[in-house]
Amino acid sequence: MWIRTVDVDAATGRLKKIYDAALKRAGYVASIVRVMSLNPRVLQSSLRMYLDVMMGPSPLTRTQRELLATSVSVFNECEY
């Protein structure tokens, strides 16, 4: 089963702004971002939450947060 997504070159409006920010931040648009491309409003909310959790104020360092996220993904047998 394939999930339909909006290609980076075809993005317009809010989605283009989100994709452009992802390109600036990471140098590419991650699959987890593209998979939500058909609903840019939800994608924007999801990214805001992710950035708050991973980069916002916390007693955990960014490295600790990344290690926790990686550990949970491994435990859940997540392939991405």
GROMACS .gro file of C-alpha atoms in nm:
model
   80
    1MET     CA    1   0.000   0.000   0.000
    2TRP     CA    2   0.136   0.341  -0.096
    3ILE     CA    3   0.045   0.670   0.064
    4ARG     CA    4  -0.016   0.953  -0.179
    5THR     CA    5   0.196   1.260  -0.100
    6VAL     CA    6   0.264   1.601  -0.247
    7ASP     CA    7   0.608   1.623  -0.408
    8VAL     CA    8   0.836   1.903  -0.292
    9ASP     CA    9   0.831   2.065  -0.638
   10ALA     CA   10   0.449   2.059  -0.649
   11ALA     CA   11   0.389   2.213  -0.306
   12THR     CA   12   0.210   2.546  -0.285
   13GLY     CA   13   0.082   2.779  -0.014
   14ARG     CA   14   0.114   2.660   0.347
   15LEU     CA   15   0.266   2.326   0.242
   16LYS     CA   16   0.539   2.500   0.041
   17LYS     CA   17   0.629   2.711   0.345
   18ILE     CA   18   0.647   2.397   0.560
   19TYR     CA   19   0.861   2.215   0.302
   20ASP     CA   20   1.089   2.519   0.261
   21ALA     CA   21   1.139   2.534   0.639
   22ALA     CA   22   1.221   2.161   0.647
   23LEU     CA   23   1.473   2.205   0.366
   24LYS     CA   24   1.635   2.495   0.550
   25ARG     CA   25   1.640   2.307   0.882
   26ALA     CA   26   1.751   1.961   0.764
   27GLY     CA   27   1.847   1.990   0.398
   28TYR     CA   28   1.565   1.754   0.293
   29VAL     CA   29   1.195   1.686   0.354
   30ALA     CA   30   1.162   1.375   0.569
   31SER     CA   31   0.919   1.099   0.475
   32ILE     CA   32   0.724   1.152   0.799
   33VAL     CA   33   0.663   1.511   0.685
   34ARG     CA   34   0.567   1.415   0.329
   35VAL     CA   35   0.323   1.152   0.451
   36MET     CA   36   0.110   1.429   0.607
   37SER     CA   37   0.137   1.658   0.304
   38LEU     CA   38  -0.226   1.617   0.198
   39ASN     CA   39  -0.334   1.795   0.517
   40PRO     CA   40  -0.094   2.087   0.573
   41ARG     CA   41  -0.289   2.216   0.876
   42VAL     CA   42  -0.240   1.887   1.060
   43LEU     CA   43   0.119   1.866   0.939
   44GLN     CA   44   0.191   2.214   1.075
   45SER     CA   45   0.041   2.121   1.415
   46SER     CA   46   0.240   1.799   1.426
   47LEU     CA   47   0.565   1.978   1.342
   48ARG     CA   48   0.498   2.244   1.604
   49MET     CA   49   0.452   1.973   1.869
   50TYR     CA   50   0.765   1.787   1.754
   51LEU     CA   51   0.978   2.101   1.762
   52ASP     CA   52   0.844   2.195   2.106
   53VAL     CA   53   0.919   1.848   2.244
   54MET     CA   54   1.260   1.808   2.082
   55MET     CA   55   1.394   2.164   2.093
   56GLY     CA   56   1.191   2.348   2.355
   57PRO     CA   57   1.286   2.403   2.719
   58SER     CA   58   1.343   2.074   2.901
   59PRO     CA   59   1.553   1.923   3.178
   60LEU     CA   60   1.673   1.676   2.912
   61THR     CA   61   1.941   1.764   2.661
   62ARG     CA   62   1.870   1.742   2.290
   63THR     CA   63   2.093   1.432   2.277
   64GLN     CA   64   1.897   1.265   2.556
   65ARG     CA   65   1.569   1.338   2.378
   66GLU     CA   66   1.703   1.193   2.051
   67LEU     CA   67   1.826   0.882   2.234
   68LEU     CA   68   1.484   0.835   2.394
   69ALA     CA   69   1.310   0.874   2.060
   70THR     CA   70   1.549   0.627   1.897
   71SER     CA   71   1.507   0.376   2.181
   72VAL     CA   72   1.128   0.393   2.158
   73SER     CA   73   1.144   0.346   1.780
   74VAL     CA   74   1.368   0.041   1.820
   75PHE     CA   75   1.144  -0.104   2.092
   76ASN     CA   76   0.839  -0.051   1.867
   77GLU     CA   77   1.025  -0.206   1.572
   78CYS     CA   78   0.975   0.113   1.375
   79GLU     CA   79   1.162   0.105   1.045
   80TYR     CA   80   1.211   0.475   0.999
   0.00000   0.00000   0.00000
